[in-house]
Coordinates of C-alpha atoms in Angstrom, one line a residue:
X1 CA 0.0 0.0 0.0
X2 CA 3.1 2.6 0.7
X3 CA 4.3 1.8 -2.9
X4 CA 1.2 2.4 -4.5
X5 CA 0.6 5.5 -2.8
X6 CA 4.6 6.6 -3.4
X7 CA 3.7 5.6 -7.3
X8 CA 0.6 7.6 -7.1
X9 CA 2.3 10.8 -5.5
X10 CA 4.8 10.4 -8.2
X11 CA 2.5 10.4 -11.2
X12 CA 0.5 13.2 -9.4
X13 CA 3.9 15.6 -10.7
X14 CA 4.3 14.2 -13.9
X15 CA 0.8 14.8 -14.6
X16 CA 0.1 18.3 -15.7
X17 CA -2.1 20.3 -12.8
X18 CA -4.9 20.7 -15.3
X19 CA -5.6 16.7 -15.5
X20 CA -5.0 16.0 -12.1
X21 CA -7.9 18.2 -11.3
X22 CA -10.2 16.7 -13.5
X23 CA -9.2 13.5 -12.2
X24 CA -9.9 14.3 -8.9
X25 CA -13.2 15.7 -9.4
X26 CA -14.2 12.5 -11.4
X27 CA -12.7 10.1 -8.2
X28 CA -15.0 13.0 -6.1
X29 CA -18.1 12.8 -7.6
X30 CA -17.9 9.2 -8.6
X31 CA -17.3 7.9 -4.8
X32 CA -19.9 10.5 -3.6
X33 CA -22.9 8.9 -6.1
X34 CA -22.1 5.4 -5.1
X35 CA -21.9 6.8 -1.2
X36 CA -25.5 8.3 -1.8
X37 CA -26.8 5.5 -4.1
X38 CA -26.0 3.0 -1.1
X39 CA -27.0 4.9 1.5
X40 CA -30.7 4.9 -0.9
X41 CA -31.0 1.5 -0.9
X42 CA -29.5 0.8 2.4
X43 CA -32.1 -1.3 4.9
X44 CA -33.4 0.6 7.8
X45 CA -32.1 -2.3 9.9
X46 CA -28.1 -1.6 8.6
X47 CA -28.2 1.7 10.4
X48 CA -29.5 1.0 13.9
X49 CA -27.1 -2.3 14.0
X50 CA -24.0 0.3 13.3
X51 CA -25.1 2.4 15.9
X52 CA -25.6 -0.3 18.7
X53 CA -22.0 -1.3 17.7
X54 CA -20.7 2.0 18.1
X55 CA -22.9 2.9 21.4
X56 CA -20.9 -0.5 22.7
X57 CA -17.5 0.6 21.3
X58 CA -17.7 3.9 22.9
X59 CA -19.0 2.6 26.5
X60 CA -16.3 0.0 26.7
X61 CA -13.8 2.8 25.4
X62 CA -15.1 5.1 28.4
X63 CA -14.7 2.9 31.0
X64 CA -10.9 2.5 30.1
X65 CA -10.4 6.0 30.2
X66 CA -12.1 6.3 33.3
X67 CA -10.3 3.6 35.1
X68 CA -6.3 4.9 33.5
X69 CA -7.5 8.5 34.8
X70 CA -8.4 7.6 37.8
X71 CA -5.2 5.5 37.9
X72 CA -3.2 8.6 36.4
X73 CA -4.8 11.2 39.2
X74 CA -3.5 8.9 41.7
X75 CA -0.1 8.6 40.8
X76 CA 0.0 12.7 40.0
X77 CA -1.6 13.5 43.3
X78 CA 1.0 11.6 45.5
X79 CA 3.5 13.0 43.5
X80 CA 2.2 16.8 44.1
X81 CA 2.7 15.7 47.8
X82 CA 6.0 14.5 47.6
X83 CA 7.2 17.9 46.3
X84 CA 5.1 19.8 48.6
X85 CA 6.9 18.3 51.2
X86 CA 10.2 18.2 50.1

């Protein structure tokens, strides 16, 4: 995948500016009307199922945060007392 996109960054100054454009418009507007054409005839069932999945992927995602910062605070507050101290 790096030497394609080396390749690709390559032809990107061999091609004039003018084409490269155009080119990227086409990639643009062609990836957008397959985005929208699938999101048409998408299932109303597709969406919720994504969104339980993320809802899950996020709570599990907060309660590892919660439980390093709590972890974290500790570890800062003692050492705030150790060089209020000293």
């Amino acid at each position: 995948m790096t030497v394609l996109s080396a390749y690709v960054g390559h032809a990107v100054t061999i091609i004039p500016r003018v084409y490269t454009q155009y080119i990227a418009t086409g990639l643009f507007v062609f990836f957008g009307m397959k985005l929208l054409r699938e999101g048409y005839y998408m299932s109303a069932d597709e969406g919720a199922e994504e969104l339980e999945e993320v809802t899950q992927e996020l709570k599990h995602t907060e309660e590892e945060l919660a439980q390093k910062e709590s972890t974290s605070g500790h570890f800062f507050f003692l050492l705030f007392l150790l060089v209020l101290v000293l």
